[in-house]
Short mmCIF file of C-alpha atoms and ligand atoms in Angstrom, two decimals:
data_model
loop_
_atom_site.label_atom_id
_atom_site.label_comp_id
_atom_site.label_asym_id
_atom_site.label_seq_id
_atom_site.Cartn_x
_atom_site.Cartn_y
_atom_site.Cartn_z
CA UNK A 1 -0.95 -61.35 -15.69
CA UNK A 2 -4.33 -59.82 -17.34
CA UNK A 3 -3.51 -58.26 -20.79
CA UNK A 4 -2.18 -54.75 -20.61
CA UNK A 5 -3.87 -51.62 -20.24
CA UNK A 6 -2.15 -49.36 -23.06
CA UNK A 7 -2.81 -45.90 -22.81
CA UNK A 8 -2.03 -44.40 -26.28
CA UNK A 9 0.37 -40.87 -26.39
CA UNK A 10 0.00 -38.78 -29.22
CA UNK A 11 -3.42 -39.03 -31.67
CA UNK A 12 -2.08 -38.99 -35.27
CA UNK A 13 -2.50 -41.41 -38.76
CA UNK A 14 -0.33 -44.23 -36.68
CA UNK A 15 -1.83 -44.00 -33.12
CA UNK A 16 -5.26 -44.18 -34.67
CA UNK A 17 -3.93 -47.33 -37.05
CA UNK A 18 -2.79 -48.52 -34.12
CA UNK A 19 -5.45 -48.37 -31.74
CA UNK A 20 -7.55 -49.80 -34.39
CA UNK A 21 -5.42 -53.03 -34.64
CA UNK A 22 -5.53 -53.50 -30.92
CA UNK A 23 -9.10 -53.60 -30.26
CA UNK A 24 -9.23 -56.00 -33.47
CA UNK A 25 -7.23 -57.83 -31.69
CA UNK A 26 -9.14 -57.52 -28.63
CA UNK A 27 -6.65 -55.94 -26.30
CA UNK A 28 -7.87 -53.36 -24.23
CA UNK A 29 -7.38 -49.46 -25.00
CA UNK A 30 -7.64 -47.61 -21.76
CA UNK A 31 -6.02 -43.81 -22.11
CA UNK A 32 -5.43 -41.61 -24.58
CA UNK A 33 -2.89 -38.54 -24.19
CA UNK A 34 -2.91 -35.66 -26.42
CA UNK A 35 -1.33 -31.62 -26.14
CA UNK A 36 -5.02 -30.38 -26.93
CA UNK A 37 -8.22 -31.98 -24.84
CA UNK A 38 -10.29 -31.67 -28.01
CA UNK A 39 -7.87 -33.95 -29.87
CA UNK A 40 -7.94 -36.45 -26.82
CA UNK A 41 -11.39 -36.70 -26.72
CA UNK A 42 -11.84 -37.08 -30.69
CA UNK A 43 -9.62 -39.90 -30.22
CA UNK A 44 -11.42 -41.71 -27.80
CA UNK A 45 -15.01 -41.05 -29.80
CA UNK A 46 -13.33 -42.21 -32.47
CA UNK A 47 -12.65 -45.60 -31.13
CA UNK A 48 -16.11 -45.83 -30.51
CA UNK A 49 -18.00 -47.76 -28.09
CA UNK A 50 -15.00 -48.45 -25.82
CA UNK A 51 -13.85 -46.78 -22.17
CA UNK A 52 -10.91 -44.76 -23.37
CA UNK A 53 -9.97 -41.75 -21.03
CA UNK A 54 -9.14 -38.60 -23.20
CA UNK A 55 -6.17 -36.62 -21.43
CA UNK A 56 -5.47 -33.08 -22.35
CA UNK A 57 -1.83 -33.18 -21.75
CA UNK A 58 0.78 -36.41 -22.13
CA UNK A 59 1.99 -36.27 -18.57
CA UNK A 60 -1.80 -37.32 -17.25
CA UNK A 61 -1.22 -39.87 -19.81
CA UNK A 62 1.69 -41.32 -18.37
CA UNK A 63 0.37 -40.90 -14.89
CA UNK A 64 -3.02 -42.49 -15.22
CA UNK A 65 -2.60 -45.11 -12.77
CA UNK A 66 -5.06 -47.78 -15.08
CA UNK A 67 -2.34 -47.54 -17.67
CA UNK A 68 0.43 -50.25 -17.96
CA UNK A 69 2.30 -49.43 -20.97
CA UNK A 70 2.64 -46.31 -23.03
CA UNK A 71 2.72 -46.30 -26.90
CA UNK A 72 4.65 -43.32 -28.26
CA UNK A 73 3.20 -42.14 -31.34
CA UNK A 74 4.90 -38.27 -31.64
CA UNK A 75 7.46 -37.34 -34.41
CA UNK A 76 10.74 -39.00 -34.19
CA UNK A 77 12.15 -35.77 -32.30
CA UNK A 78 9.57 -36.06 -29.36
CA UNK A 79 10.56 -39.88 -29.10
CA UNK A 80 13.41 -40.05 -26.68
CA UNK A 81 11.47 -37.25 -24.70
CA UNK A 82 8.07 -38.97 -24.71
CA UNK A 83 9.71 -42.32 -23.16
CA UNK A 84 11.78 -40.79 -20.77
CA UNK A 85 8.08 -39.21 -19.69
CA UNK A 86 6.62 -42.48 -19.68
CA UNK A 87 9.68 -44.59 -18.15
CA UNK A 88 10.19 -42.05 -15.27
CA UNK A 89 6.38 -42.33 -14.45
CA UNK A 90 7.15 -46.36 -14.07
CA UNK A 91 5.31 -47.26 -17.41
CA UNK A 92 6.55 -49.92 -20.06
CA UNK A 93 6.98 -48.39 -22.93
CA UNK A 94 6.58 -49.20 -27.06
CA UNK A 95 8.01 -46.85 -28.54
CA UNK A 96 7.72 -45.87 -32.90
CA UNK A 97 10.48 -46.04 -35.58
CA UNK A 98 12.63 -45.03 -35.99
CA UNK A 99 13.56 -45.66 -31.90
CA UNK A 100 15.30 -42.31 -31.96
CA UNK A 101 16.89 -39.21 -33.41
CA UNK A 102 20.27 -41.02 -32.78
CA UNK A 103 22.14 -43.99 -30.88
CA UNK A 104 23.19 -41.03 -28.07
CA UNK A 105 19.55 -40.54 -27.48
CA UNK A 106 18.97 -44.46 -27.56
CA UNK A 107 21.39 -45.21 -25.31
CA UNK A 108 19.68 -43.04 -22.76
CA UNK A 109 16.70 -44.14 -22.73
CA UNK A 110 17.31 -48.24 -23.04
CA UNK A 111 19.61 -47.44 -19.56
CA UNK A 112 16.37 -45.34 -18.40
CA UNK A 113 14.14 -48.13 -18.60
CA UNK A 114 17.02 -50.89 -17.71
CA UNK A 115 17.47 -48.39 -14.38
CA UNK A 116 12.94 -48.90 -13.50
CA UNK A 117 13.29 -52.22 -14.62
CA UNK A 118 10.69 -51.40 -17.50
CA UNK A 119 10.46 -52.49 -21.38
CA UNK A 120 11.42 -50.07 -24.05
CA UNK A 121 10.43 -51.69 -27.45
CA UNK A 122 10.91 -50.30 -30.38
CA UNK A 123 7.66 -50.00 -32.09
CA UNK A 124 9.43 -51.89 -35.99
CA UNK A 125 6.15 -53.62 -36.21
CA UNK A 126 7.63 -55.82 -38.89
CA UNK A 127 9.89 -57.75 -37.22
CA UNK A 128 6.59 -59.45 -35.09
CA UNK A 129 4.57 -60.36 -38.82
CA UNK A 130 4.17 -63.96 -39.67
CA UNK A 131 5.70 -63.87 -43.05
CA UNK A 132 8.91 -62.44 -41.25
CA UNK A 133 9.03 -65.33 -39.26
CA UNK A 134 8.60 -67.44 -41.60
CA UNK A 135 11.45 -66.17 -43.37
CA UNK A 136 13.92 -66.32 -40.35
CA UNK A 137 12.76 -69.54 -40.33
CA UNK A 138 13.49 -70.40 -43.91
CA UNK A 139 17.15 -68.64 -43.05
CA UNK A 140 18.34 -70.48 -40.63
CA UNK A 141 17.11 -73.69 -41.79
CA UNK A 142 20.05 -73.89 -43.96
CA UNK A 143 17.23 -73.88 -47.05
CA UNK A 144 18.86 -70.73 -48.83
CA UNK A 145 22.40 -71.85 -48.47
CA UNK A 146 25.44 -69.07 -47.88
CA UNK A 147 23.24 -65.96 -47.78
CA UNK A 148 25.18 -63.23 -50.11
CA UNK A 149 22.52 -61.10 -50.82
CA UNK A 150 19.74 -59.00 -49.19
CA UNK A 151 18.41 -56.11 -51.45
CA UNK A 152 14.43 -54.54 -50.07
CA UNK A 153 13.30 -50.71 -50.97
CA UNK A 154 11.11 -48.59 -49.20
CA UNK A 155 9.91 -45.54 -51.64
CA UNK A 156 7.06 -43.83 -50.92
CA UNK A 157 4.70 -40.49 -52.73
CA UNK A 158 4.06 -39.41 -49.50
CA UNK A 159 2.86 -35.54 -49.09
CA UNK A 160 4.74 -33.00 -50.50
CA UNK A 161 3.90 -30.10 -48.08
CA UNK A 162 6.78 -28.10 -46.20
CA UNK A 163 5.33 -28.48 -42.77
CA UNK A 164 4.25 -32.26 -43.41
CA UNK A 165 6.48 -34.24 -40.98
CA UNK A 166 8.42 -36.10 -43.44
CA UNK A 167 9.37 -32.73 -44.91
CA UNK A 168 10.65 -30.65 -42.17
CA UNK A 169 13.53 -31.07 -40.68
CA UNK A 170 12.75 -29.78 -37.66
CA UNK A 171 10.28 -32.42 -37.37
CA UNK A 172 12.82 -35.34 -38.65
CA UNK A 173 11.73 -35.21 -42.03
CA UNK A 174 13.59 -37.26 -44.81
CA UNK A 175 13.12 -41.02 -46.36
CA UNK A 176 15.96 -42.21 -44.44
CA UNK A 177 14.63 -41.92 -40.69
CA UNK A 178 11.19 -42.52 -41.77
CA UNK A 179 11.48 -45.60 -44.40
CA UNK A 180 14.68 -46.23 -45.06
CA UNK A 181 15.06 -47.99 -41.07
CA UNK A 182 12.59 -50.63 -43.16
CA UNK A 183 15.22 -52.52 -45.09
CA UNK A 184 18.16 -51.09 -42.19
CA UNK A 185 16.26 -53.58 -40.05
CA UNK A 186 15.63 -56.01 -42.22
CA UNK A 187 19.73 -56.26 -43.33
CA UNK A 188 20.30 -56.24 -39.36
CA UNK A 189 17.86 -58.95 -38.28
CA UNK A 190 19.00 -61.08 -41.54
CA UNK A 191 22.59 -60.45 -41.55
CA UNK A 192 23.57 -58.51 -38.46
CA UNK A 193 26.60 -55.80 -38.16
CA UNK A 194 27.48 -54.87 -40.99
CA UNK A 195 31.65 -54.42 -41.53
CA UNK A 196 31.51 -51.90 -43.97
CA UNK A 197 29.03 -49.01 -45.46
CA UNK A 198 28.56 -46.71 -48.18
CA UNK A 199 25.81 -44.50 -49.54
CA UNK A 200 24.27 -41.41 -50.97
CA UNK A 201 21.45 -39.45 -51.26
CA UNK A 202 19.41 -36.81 -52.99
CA UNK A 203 18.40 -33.65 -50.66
CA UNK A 204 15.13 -31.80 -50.81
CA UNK A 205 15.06 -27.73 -50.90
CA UNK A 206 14.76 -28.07 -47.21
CA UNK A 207 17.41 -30.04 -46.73
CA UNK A 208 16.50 -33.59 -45.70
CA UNK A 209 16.96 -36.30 -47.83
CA UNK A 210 13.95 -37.00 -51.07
CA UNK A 211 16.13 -40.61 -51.67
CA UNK A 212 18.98 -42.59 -49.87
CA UNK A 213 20.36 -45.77 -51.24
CA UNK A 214 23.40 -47.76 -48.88
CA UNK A 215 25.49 -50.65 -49.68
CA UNK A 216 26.59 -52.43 -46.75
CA UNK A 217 29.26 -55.44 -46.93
CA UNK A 218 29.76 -58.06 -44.08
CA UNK A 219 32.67 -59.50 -43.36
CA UNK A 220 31.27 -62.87 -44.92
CA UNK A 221 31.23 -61.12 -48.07
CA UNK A 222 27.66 -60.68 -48.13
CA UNK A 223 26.19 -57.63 -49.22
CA UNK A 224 22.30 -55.37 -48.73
CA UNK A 225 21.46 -53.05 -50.83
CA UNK A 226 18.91 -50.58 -49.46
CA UNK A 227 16.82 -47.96 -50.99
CA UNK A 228 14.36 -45.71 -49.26
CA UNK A 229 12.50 -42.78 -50.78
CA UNK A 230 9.49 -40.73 -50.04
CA UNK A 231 8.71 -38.65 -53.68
CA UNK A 232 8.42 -41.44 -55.65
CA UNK A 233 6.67 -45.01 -54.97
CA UNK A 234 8.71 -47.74 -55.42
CA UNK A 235 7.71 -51.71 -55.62
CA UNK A 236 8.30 -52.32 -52.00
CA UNK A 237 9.52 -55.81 -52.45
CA UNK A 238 12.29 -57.56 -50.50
CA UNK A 239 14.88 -60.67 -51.87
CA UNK A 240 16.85 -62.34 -50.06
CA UNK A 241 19.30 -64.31 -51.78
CA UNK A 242 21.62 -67.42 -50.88
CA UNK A 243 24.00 -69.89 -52.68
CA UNK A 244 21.20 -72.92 -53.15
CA UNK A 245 17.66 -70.82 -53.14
CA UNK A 246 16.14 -67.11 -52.32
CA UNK A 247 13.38 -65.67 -50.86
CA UNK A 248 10.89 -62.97 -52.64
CA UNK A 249 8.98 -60.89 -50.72
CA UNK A 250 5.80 -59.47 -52.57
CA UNK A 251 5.51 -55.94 -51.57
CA UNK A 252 4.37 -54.17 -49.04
CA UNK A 253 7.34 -56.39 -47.74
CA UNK A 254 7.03 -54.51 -44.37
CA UNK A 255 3.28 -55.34 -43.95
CA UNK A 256 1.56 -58.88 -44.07
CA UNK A 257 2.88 -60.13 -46.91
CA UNK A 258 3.26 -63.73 -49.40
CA UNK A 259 6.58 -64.91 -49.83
CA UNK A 260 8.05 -67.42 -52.02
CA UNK A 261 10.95 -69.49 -51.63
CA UNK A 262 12.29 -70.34 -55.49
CA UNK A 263 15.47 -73.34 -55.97
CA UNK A 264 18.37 -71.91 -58.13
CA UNK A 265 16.88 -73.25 -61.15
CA UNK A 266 13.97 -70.60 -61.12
CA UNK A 267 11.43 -72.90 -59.25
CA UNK A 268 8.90 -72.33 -56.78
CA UNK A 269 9.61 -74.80 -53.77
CA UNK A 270 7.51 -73.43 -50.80
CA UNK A 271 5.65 -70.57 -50.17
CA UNK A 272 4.13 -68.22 -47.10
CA UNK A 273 0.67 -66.50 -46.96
CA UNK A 274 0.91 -64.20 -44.23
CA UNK A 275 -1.82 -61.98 -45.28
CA UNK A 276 -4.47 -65.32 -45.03
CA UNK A 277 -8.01 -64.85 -43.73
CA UNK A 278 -7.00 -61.55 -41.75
CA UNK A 279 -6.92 -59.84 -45.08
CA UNK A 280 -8.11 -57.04 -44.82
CA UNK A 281 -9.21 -56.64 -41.34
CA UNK A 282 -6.80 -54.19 -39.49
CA UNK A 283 -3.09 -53.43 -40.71
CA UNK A 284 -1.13 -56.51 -38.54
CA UNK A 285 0.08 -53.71 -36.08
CA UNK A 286 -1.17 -55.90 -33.52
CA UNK A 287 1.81 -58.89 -33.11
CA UNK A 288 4.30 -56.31 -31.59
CA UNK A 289 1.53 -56.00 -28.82
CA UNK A 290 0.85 -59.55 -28.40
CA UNK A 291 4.84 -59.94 -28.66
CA UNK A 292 5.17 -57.50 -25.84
CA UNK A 293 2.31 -58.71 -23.87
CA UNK A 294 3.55 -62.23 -24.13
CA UNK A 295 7.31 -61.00 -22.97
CA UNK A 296 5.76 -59.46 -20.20
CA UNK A 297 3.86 -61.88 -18.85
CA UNK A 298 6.66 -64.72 -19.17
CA UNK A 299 9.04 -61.52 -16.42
CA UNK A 300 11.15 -60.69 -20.12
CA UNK A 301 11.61 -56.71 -20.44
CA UNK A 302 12.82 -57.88 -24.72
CA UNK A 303 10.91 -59.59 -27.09
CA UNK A 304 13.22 -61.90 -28.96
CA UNK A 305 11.99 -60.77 -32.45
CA UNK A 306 14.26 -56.88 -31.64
CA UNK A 307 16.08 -56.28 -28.68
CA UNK A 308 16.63 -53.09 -27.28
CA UNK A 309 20.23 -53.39 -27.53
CA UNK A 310 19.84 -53.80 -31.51
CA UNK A 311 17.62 -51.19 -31.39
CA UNK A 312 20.84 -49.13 -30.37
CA UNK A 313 23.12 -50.65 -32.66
CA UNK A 314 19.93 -49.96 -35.77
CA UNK A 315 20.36 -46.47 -34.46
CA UNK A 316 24.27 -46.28 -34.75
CA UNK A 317 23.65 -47.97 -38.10
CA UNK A 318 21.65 -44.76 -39.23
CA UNK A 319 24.08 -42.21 -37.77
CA UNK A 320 26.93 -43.86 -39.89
CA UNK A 321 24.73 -43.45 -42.87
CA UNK A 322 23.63 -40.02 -42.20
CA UNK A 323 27.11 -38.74 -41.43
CA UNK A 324 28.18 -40.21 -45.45
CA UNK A 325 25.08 -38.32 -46.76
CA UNK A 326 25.66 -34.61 -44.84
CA UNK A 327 22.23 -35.68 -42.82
CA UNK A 328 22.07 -33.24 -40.42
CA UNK A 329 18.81 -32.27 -38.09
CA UNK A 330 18.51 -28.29 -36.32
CA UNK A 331 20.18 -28.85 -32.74
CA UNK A 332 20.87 -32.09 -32.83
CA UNK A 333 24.78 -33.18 -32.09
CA UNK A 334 25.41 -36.84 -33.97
CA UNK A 335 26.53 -39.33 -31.09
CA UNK A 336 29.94 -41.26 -32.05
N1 NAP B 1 4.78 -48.10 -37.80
C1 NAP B 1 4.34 -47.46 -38.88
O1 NAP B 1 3.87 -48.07 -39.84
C2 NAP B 1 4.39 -45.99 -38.92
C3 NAP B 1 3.66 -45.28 -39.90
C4 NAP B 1 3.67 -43.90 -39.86
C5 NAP B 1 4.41 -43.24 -38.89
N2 NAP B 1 5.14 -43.94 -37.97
C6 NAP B 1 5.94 -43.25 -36.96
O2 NAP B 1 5.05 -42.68 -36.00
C7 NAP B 1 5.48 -41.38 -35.62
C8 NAP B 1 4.31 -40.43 -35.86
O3 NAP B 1 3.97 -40.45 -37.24
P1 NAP B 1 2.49 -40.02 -37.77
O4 NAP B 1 2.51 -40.25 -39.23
O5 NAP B 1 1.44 -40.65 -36.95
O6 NAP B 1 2.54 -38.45 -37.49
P2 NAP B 1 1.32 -37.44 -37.31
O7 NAP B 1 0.12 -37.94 -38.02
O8 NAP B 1 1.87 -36.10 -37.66
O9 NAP B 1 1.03 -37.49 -35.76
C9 NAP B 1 1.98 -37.14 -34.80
C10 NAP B 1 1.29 -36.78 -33.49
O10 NAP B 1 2.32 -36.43 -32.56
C11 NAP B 1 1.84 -35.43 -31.69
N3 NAP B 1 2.83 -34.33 -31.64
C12 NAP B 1 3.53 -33.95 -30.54
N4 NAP B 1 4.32 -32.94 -30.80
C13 NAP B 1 4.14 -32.62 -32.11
C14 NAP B 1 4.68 -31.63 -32.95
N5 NAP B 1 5.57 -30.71 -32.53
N6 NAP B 1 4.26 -31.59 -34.22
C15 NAP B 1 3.37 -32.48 -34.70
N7 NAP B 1 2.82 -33.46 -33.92
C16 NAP B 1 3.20 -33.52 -32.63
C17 NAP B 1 0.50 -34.97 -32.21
O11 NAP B 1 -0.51 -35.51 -31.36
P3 NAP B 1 -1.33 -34.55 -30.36
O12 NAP B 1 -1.68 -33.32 -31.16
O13 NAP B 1 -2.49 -35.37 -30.00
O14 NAP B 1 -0.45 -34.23 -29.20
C18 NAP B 1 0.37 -35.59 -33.59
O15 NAP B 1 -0.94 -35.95 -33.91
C19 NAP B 1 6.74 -41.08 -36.44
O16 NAP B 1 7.88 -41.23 -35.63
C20 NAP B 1 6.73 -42.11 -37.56
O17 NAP B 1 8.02 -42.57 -37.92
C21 NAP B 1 5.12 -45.29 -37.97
#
């Protein structure tokens, strides 16, 4: 199979970031989809120099016949809408963090794309980064022993406005939905379900949460301990800690990072540069696609780096948390 056509739906900071990585990466940007025509075709200028169709609404998006696969780039509210829209119109879809509002509105729309034999990919770009394969790798080499402890924060400055995204609730606003699924999905892919959470958080004026932190405990008596915030910046690192040796992740741990594997006696055994000679070209958003492209091609509708399915269970995850905090969105009914 050629490398996909994406057609892009939804023109704001992240489908501009990445669009960007793509055509760094040399995959091919076809469409873009916007509510306004003016925005679509800024878009496409934007990108400059290539063939990218500007459509005025999202459905002409979805049913440009050129395009194979849709990325979903609108507010976390508009997610489960926006794939249905691509999924019913036969298109593959990669879809943004968080996946959904909820693990109701997940469930519906990994059975959507399971029932046109599509791919629904949650867009956690990550999971698909060298360094984070690198440190599966160092995990279940045995190299870290027993793992007991995983502890990564996500905190943020991030605007302060009352109809910026992250601050309205109507638009999913809070640190949890928007950062906090960082470390969530790190503590799933490292140490899967957890048996056991707690946590609590601090609530802005319009009532989403400023700062969550969650403790969750597995049955093998490890523990994660998770922090998310988006007033305040926070180091962004990630450790991952076992019986015989742990793993530090500089931060940005969610973007290409260095990582350094360190013996129980304090010293430096191996390291990871997964920034290397790409530094500073692009922001790495590019392995999902070439994860997703490569699934494709080989007949998979998962990557193995996130299933769907844990996508759902990520999702359920979140619900459990926001029911202990009081996180509740306008409208929305939480899924059991
Ligand atoms: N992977 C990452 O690193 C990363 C980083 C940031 C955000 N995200 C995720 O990406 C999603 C979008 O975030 P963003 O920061 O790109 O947001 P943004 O800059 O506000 O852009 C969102 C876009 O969604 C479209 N949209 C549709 N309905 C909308 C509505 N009612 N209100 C506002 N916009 C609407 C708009 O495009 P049109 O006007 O063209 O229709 C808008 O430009 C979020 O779910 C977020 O979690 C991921």
């Amino acid at each position: 199979m050629a490398s996909l056509r994406w057609g892009i739906l939804g023109t704001g900071f992240i489908a501009r970031t990445f669009a960007r990585d793509l055509l760094l990466a040399g995959l091919s940007v076809t469409a873009v989809g916007s509510r306004s025509d003016e925005a679509a075709r800024a878009f496409s200028s934007a990108l400059g120099g290539q063939e990218v169709t500007a459509h005025g609404s999202y459905s002409a998006l979805v049913n440009d016949p050129r395009v194979d696969i849709v990325y979903v780039a609108t507010p976390h509210p508009m997610h489960a809408e926006h794939a249905a829209l691509a999924l019913t119109a036969g298109k593959h879809v990669l879809l943004e963090k968080p996946f959904t509002m909820n693990a109701r509105e997940a469930r519906a729309v990994v059975e959507l794309a399971g029932r046109h034999g599509l791919l629904v990919q949650e867009a956690m770009w990550t999971r698909f980064l060298p360094h984070m394969a690198y440190v599966r790798q160092v995990v279940s080499s045995g190299a870290l022993g027993e793992l007991r402890t995983v502890v990564a924060d996500h905190g943020q400055r991030l605007p302060g406005n009352p109809d910026h995204r992250v601050n309205d609730p109507r638009l999913g606003g809070g640190a949890l939905l928007d950062l906090g699924i960082y470390p969530l999905s790190l503590a799933w892919d490292l140490l899967g379900a957890p048996a056991r959470i707690q946590a609590d958080a601090t609530f802005s004026a319009l009532h989403v949460d400023d700062q969550t932190s969650a403790v969750l405990s597995y049955d093998s008596g490890a523990q994660a301990v998770l922090h998310c915030a988006k007033t305040a910046a926070s180091p962004t690192t990630a450790t991952i800690v076992g019986v015989d040796a742990r793993l530090e992740v500089d931060g940005i741990w969610y973007g290409p990072s260095t990582v350094r594997l360190v013996d129980a006696a304090g010293t430096v055994v191996d390291s990871f540069d997964g920034i290397g000679p790409g530094r500073g070209r692009g922001r790495g958003m590019h392995h999902q696609a070439l994860a997703v492209e490569a699934a494709l091609r080989e007949g998979r509708t998962t990557t193995e780096e996130l299933p769907a399915e844990e996508s759902i269970a990520i999702m359920e995850t979140l619900d459990t948390i926001r029911a202990l905090i009081g996180l509740r969105y306008p409208g929305e009914e939480l899924s059991g």
